[in-house]
GROMACS .gro file of C-alpha atoms in nm:
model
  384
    1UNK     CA    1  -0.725   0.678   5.343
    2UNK     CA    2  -0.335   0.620   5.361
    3UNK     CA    3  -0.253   0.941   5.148
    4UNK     CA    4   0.083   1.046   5.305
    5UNK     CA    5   0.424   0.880   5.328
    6UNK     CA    6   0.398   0.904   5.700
    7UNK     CA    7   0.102   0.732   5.749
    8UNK     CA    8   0.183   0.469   5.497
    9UNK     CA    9   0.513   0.349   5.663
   10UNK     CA   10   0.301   0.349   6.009
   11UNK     CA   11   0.035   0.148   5.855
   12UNK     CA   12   0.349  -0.069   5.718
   13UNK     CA   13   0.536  -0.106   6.050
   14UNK     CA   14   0.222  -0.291   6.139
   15UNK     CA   15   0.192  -0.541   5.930
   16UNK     CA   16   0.579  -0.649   5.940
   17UNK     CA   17   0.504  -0.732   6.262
   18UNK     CA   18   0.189  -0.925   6.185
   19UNK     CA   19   0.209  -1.353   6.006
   20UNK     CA   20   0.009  -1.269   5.724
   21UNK     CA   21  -0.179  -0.989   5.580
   22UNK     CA   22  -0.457  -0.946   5.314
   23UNK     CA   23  -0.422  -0.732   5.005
   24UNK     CA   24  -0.532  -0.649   4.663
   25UNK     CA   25  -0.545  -0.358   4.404
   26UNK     CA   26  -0.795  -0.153   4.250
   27UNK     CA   27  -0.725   0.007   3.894
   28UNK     CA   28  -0.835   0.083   3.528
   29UNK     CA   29  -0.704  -0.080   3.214
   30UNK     CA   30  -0.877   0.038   2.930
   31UNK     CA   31  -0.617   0.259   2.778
   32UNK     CA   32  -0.290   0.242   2.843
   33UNK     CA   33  -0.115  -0.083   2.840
   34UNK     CA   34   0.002  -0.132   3.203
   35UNK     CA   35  -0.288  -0.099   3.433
   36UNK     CA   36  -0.374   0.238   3.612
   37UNK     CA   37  -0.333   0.175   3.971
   38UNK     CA   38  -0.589   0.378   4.175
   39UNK     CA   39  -0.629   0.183   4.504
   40UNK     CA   40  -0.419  -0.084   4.701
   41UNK     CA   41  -0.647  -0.176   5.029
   42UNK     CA   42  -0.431  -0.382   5.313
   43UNK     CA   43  -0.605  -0.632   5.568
   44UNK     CA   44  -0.437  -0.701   5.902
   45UNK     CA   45  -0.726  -0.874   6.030
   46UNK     CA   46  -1.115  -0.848   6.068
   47UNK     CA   47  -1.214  -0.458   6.030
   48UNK     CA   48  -0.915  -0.299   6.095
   49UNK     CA   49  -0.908  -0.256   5.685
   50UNK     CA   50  -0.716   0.061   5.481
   51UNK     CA   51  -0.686   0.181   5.179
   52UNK     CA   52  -0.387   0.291   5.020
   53UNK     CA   53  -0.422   0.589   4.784
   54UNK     CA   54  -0.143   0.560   4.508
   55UNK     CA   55  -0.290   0.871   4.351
   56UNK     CA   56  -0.156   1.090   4.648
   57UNK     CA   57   0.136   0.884   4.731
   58UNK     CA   58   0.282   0.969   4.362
   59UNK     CA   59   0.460   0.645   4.281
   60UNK     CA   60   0.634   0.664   4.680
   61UNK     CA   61   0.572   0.307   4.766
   62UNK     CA   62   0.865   0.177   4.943
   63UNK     CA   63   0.743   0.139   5.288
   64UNK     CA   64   0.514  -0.129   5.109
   65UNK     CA   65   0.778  -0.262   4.889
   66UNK     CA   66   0.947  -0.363   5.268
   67UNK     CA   67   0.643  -0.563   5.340
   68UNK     CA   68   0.598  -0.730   5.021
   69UNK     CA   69   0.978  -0.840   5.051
   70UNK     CA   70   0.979  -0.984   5.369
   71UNK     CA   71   0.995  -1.323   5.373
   72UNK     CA   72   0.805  -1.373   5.763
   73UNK     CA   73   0.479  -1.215   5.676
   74UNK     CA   74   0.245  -1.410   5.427
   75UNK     CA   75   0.086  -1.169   5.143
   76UNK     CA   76  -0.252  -1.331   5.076
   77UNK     CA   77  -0.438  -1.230   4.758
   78UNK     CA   78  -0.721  -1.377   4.601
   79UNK     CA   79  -0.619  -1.473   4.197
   80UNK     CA   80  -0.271  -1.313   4.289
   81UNK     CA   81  -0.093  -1.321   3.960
   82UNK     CA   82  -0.187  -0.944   3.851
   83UNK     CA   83  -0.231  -0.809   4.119
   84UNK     CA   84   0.155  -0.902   4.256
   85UNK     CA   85   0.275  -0.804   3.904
   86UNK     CA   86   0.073  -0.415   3.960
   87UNK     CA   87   0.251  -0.454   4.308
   88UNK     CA   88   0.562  -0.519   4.163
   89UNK     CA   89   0.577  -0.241   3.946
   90UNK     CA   90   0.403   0.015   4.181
   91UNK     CA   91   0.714  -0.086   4.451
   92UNK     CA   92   0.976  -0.206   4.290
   93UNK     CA   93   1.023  -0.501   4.468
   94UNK     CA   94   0.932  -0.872   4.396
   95UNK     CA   95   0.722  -0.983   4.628
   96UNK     CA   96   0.747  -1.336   4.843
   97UNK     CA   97   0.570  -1.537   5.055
   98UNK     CA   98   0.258  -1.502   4.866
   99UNK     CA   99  -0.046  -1.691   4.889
  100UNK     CA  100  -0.323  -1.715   4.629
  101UNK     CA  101  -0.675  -1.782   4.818
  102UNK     CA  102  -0.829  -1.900   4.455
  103UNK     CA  103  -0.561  -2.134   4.336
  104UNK     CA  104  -0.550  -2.316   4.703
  105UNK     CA  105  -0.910  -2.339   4.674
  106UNK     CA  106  -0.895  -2.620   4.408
  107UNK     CA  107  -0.685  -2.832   4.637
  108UNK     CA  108  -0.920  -2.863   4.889
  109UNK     CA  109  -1.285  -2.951   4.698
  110UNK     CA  110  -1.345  -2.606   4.580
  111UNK     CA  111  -1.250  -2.491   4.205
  112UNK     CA  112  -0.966  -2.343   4.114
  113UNK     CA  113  -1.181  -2.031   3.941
  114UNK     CA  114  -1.355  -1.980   4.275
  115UNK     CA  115  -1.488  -1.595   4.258
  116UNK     CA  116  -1.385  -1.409   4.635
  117UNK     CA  117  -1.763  -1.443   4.694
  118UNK     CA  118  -1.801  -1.756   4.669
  119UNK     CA  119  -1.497  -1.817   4.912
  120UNK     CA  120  -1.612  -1.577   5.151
  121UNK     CA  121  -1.961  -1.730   5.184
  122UNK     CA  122  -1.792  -2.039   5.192
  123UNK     CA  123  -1.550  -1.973   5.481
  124UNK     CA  124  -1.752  -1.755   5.639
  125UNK     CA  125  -2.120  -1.729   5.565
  126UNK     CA  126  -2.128  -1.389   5.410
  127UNK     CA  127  -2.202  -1.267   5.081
  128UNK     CA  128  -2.018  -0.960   4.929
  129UNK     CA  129  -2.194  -0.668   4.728
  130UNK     CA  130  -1.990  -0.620   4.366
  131UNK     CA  131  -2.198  -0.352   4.273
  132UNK     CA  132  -1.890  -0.167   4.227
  133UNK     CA  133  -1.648  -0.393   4.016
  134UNK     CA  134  -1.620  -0.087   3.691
  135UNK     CA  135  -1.558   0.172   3.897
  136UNK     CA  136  -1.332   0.472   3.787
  137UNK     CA  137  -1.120   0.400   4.050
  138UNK     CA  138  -0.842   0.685   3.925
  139UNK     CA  139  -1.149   0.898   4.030
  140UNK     CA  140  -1.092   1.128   4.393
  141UNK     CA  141  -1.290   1.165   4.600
  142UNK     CA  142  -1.385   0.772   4.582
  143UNK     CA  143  -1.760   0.743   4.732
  144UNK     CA  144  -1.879   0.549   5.020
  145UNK     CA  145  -2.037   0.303   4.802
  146UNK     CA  146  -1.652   0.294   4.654
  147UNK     CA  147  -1.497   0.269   4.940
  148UNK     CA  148  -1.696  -0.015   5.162
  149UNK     CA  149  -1.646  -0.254   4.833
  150UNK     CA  150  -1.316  -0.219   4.823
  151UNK     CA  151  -1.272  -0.239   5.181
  152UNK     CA  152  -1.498  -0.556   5.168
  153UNK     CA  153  -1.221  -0.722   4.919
  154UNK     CA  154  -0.983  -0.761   5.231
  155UNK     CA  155  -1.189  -0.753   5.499
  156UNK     CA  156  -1.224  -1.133   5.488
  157UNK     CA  157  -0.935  -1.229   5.310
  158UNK     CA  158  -0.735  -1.383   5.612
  159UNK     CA  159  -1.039  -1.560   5.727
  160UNK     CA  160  -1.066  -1.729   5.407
  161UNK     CA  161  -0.699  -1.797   5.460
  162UNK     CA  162  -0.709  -1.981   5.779
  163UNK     CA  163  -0.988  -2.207   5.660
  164UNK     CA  164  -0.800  -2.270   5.350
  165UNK     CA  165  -0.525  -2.353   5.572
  166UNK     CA  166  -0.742  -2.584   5.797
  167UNK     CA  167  -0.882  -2.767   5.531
  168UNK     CA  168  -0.543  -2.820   5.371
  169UNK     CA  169  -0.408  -2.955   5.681
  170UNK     CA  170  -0.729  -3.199   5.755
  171UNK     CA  171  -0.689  -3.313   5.409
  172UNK     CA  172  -0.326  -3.402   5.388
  173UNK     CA  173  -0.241  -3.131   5.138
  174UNK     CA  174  -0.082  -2.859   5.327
  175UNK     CA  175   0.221  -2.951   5.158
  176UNK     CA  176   0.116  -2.946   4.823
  177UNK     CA  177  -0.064  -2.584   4.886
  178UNK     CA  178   0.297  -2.466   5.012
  179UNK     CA  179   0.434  -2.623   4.665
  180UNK     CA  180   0.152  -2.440   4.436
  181UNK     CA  181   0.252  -2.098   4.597
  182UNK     CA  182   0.574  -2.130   4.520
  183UNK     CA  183   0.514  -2.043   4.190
  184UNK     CA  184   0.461  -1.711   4.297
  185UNK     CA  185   0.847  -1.644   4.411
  186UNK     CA  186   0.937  -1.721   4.077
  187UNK     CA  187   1.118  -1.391   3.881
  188UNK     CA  188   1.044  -1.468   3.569
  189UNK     CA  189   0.660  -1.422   3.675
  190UNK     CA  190   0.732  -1.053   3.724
  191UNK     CA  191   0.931  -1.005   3.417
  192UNK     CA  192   0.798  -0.863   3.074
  193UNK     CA  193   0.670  -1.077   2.810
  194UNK     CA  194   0.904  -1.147   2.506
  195UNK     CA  195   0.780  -0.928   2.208
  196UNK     CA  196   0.841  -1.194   1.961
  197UNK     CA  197   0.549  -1.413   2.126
  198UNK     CA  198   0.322  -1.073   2.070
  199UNK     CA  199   0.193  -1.271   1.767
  200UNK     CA  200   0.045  -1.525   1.968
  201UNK     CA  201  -0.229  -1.261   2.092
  202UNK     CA  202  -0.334  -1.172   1.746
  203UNK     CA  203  -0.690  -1.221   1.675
  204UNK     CA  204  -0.763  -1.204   1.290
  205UNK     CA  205  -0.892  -1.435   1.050
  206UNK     CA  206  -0.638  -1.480   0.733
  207UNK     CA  207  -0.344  -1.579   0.915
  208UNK     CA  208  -0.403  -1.946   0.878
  209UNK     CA  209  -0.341  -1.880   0.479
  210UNK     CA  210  -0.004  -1.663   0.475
  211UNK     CA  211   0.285  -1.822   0.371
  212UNK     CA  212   0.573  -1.909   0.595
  213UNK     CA  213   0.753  -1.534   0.487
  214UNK     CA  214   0.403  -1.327   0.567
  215UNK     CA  215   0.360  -1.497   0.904
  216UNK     CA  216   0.765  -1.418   0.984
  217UNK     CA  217   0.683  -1.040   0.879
  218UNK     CA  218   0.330  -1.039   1.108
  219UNK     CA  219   0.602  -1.151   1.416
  220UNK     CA  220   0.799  -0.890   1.356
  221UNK     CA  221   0.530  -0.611   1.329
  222UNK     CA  222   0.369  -0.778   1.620
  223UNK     CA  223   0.670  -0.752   1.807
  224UNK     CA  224   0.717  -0.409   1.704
  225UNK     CA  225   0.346  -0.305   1.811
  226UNK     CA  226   0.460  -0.463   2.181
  227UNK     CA  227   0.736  -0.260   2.196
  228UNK     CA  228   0.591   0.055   2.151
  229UNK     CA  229   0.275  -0.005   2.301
  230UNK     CA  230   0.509  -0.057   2.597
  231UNK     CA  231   0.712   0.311   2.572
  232UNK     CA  232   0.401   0.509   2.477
  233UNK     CA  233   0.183   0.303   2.804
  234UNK     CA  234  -0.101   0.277   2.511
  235UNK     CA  235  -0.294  -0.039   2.447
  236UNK     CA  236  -0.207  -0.204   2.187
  237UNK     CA  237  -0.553  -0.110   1.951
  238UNK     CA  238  -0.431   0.250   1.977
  239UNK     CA  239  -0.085   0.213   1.832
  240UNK     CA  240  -0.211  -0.016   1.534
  241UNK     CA  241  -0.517  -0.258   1.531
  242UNK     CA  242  -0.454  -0.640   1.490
  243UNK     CA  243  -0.643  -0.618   1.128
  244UNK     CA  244  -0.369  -0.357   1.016
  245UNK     CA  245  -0.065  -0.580   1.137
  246UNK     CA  246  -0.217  -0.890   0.921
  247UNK     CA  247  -0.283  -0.624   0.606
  248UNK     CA  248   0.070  -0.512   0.641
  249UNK     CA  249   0.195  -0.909   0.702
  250UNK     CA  250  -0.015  -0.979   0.394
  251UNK     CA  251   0.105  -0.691   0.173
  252UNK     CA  252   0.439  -0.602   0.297
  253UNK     CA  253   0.492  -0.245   0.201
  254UNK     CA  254   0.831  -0.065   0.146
  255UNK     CA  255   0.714   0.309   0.162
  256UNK     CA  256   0.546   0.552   0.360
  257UNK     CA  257   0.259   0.559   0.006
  258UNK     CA  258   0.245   0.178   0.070
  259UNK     CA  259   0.110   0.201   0.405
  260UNK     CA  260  -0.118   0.461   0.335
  261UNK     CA  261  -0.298   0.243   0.066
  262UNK     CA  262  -0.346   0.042   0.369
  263UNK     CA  263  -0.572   0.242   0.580
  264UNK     CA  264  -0.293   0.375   0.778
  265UNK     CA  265  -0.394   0.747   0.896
  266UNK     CA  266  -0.136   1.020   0.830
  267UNK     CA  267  -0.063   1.038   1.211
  268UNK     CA  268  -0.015   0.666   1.228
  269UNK     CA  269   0.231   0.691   0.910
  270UNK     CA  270   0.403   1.003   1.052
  271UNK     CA  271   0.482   0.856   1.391
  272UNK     CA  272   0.514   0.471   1.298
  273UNK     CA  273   0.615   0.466   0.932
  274UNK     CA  274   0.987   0.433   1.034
  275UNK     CA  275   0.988   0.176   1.284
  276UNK     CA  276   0.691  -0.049   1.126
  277UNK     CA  277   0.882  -0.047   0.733
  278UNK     CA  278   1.227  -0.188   0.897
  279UNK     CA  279   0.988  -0.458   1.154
  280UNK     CA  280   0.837  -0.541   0.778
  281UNK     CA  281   1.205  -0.559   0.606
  282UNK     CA  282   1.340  -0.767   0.900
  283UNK     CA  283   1.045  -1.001   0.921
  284UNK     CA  284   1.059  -1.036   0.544
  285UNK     CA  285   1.491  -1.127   0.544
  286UNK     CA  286   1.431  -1.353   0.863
  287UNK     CA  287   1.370  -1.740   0.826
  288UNK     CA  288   0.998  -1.845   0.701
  289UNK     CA  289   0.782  -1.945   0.918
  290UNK     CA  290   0.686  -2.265   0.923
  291UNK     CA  291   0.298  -2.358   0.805
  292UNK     CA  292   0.202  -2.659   0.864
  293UNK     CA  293  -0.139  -2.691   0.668
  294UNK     CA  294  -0.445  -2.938   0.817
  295UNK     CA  295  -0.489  -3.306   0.656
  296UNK     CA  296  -0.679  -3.554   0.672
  297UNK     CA  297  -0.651  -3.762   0.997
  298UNK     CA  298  -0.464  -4.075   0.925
  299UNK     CA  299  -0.443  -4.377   1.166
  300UNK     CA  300  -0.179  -4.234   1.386
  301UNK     CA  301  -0.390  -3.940   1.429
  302UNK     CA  302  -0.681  -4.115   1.550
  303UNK     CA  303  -0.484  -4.358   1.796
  304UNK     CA  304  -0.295  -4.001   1.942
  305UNK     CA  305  -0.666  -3.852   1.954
  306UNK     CA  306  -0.794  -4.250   2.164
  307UNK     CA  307  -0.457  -4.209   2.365
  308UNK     CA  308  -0.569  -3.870   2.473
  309UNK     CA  309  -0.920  -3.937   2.519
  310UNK     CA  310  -0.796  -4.221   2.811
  311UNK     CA  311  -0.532  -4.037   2.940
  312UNK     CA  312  -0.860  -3.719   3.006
  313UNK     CA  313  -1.068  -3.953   3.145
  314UNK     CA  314  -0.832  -4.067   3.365
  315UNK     CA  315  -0.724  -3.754   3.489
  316UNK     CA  316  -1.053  -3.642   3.517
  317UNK     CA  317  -1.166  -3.922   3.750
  318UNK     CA  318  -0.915  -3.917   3.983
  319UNK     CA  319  -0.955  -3.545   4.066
  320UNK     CA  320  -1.293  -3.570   4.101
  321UNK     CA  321  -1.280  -3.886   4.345
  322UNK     CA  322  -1.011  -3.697   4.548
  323UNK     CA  323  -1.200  -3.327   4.509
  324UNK     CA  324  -0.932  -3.187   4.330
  325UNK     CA  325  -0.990  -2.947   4.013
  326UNK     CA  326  -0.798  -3.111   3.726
  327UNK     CA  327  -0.707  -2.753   3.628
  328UNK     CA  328  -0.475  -2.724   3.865
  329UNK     CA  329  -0.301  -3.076   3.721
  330UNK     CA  330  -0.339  -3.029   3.358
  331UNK     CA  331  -0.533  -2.805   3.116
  332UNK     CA  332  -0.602  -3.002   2.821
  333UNK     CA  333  -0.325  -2.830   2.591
  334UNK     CA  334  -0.062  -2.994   2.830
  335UNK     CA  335  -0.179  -3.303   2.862
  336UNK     CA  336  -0.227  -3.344   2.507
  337UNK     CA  337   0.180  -3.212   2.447
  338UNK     CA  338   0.252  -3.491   2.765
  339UNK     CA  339   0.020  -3.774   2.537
  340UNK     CA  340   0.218  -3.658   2.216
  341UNK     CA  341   0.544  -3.669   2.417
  342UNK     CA  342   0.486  -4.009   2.583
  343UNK     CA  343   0.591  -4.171   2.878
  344UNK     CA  344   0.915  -4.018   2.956
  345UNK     CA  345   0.798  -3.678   2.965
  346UNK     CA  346   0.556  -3.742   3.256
  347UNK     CA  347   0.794  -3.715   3.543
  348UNK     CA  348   0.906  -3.361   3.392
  349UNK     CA  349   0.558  -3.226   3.281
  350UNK     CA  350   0.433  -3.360   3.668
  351UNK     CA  351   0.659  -3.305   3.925
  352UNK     CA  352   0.662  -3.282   4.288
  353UNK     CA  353   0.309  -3.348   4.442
  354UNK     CA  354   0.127  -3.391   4.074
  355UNK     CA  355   0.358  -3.737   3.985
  356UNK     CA  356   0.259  -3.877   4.322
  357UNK     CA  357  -0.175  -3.749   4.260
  358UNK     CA  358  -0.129  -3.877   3.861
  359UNK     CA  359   0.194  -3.883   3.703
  360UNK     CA  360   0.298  -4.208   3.787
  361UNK     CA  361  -0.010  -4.390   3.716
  362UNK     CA  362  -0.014  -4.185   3.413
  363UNK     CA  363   0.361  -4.281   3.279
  364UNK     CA  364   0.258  -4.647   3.350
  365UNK     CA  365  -0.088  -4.625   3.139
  366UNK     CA  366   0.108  -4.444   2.827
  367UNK     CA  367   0.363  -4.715   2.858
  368UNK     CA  368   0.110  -4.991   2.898
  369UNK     CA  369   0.154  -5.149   3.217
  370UNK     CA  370  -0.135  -5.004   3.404
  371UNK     CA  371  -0.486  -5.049   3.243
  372UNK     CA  372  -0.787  -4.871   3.334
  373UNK     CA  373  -1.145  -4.938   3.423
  374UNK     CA  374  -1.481  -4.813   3.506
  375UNK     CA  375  -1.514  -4.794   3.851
  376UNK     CA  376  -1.840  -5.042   3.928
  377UNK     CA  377  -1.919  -4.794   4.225
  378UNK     CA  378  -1.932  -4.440   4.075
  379UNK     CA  379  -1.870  -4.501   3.677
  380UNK     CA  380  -1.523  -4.288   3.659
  381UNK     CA  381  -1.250  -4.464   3.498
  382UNK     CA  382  -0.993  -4.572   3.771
  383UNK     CA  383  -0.655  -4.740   3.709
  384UNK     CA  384  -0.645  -5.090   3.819
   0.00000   0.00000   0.00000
């Protein structure tokens, strides 16, 4: 275990010197609201394998932060997005030069969702024991059992890199692989969420039926509820539950009494009653929401629902005749906002390597000038 400063800036000084090394994190999230970082193992190539422990090293991670900044050595992580955002915060650094083994993994006739198992086995024949995936990993001493798994997470991370790599390259794709993990230089991917989009997480029935001033009050108490969940490091159930934010939305008290007829404890109204009554009196002097309430489809609502159902079957034939997941091109949220757009938002919504795969082809069909058929061979509809 690296468990000393000393140690961890050796084991650091290493990999700086290496092209590319292997990590990923171990922690518990179950309550506080950023996750509890236990563990960080580091791969530099086969077994030479170590484990990081953040419990000792108290927060003193800069000798890491060095490597994750560097632009010359290649971080590789498999589903990297959380795991470089725990990194982030652990260091204080933004990391580059990342590589996610899962989201390459679509490019190159493998899905985009691909567990590190299956990638393993697939690169390199071996299957992985999970047995320990709920661990306590704040937990010291960790056992063996603890230990070999999460060794085992990097251990054949940079083999699974190189034939990512080599199947990129045999494919044509290395380029677009380079363009996906740019993504992962990108600030804003490291940077807290906005706490007036904390509504968007809400799951409660009734919210479909508030007017357009109850849903602007549930923002602001939602935002509020991010907020401090944030400063206290609780989840978000544990400051107020999502069913007390809609009763509040719904009711909108004005006193301390009010919120108490609403289930609130007295420690909840004793600690929150201050902050929650002015989110309620902003949300409630802010500008209505805007409801729009479900109709009956009309005729333009069934030719946008045919228009969509071409433009999917489209995209869904060419990625599987070129072994691409079409999650990696467009969920079906986008492509339905790209349908709804029309043609001039393709080049936008698609750029770089997705206008040359689909975007084009795609602009021409929502303008018209390219048709689509069933392919006589294989049945998928092709453009042509």
């Amino acid at each position: 275990m690296i468990d000393t400063t000393d140690r961890l800036e050796a084991l650091c000084d290493r990999a700086r010197t290496l092209p590319a090394v292997a990590l990923d994190t171990e922690f518990v999230w179950e309550r506080s609201y950023y996750p509890g970082l236990g563990l960080i193992q580091v791969g530099l190539g086969g077994d030479d394998v170590h484990l990081i422990d953040t419990i000792a090293l108290e927060g003193q991670m800069g000798a890491l932060g060095e490597v994750l900044a560097d632009p010359s050595v290649v971080k590789v992580l498999h589903d990297a997005t959380q795991d470089l955002q725990i990194l982030a915060r652990a260091t204080g650094t933004l990391p580059v030069n990342s590589f996610d083994t899962q989201r390459a993994a679509g490019l190159v006739g493998q899905t985009a969702t691909a567990s590190l198992q299956d990638l393993v086995e697939w690169a390199v024949g071996i299957r992985l024991d999970k047995g320990e995936t709920r661990s306590n990993w704040l937990k010291r001493p960790l056992t063996d059992s603890q230990a070999r798994y999460a060794e085992d997470d990097v251990r054949y991370l940079l083999d699974v890199y190189q034939k990512l790599r080599d199947e990129a390259q045999a494919r044509g794709r290395a380029e677009w692989v380079d363009a996906e993990m740019e993504r992962y230089n990108d600030p804003s991917l490291f940077e807290e969420s906005d706490p007036n989009d904390a509504v968007d997480r809400l799951k409660v029935r009734g919210i479909g039926r508030m007017s357009g001033r109850q849903r602007a009050v549930l923002r602001a108490v939602a935002a509020w509820r991010e907020v401090e969940a944030r400063d206290l490091d609780r989840t978000r159930r544990m400051v107020l539950p999502d069913e007390a934010l809609a009763a509040i939305a719904d009711r909108m008290p004005e006193t301390a009494d009010d919120l108490r007829r609403l289930r609130l404890t007295d420690r909840q109204v004793a600690r929150y009653a201050d902050g929650l009554l002015d989110a309620v009196q902003a949300g409630a002097e802010a500008e209505p929401e805007r409801v729009q309430r479900r109709g009956r489809p009309g005729p333009e609502d069934e030719k946008r629902a045919a228009r969509l159902l071409v433009a999917q079957g489209f995209l869904a034939g060419r990625c599987e005749r070129e072994d691409i997941d079409s999650a990696l091109v467009a969920t079906k949220a986008q492509l339905a906002a790209i349908v709804e757009a029309g043609p001039d938002a393709v080049a936008d919504a698609f750029p770089g390597w997705r206008y040359d795969f689909v975007g084009r082809d795609l602009e021409g069909l929502l303008r018209g000038t390219v048709a689509v058929r069933l392919d006589a061979g294989d049945g998928w509809p092709v453009a042509g």
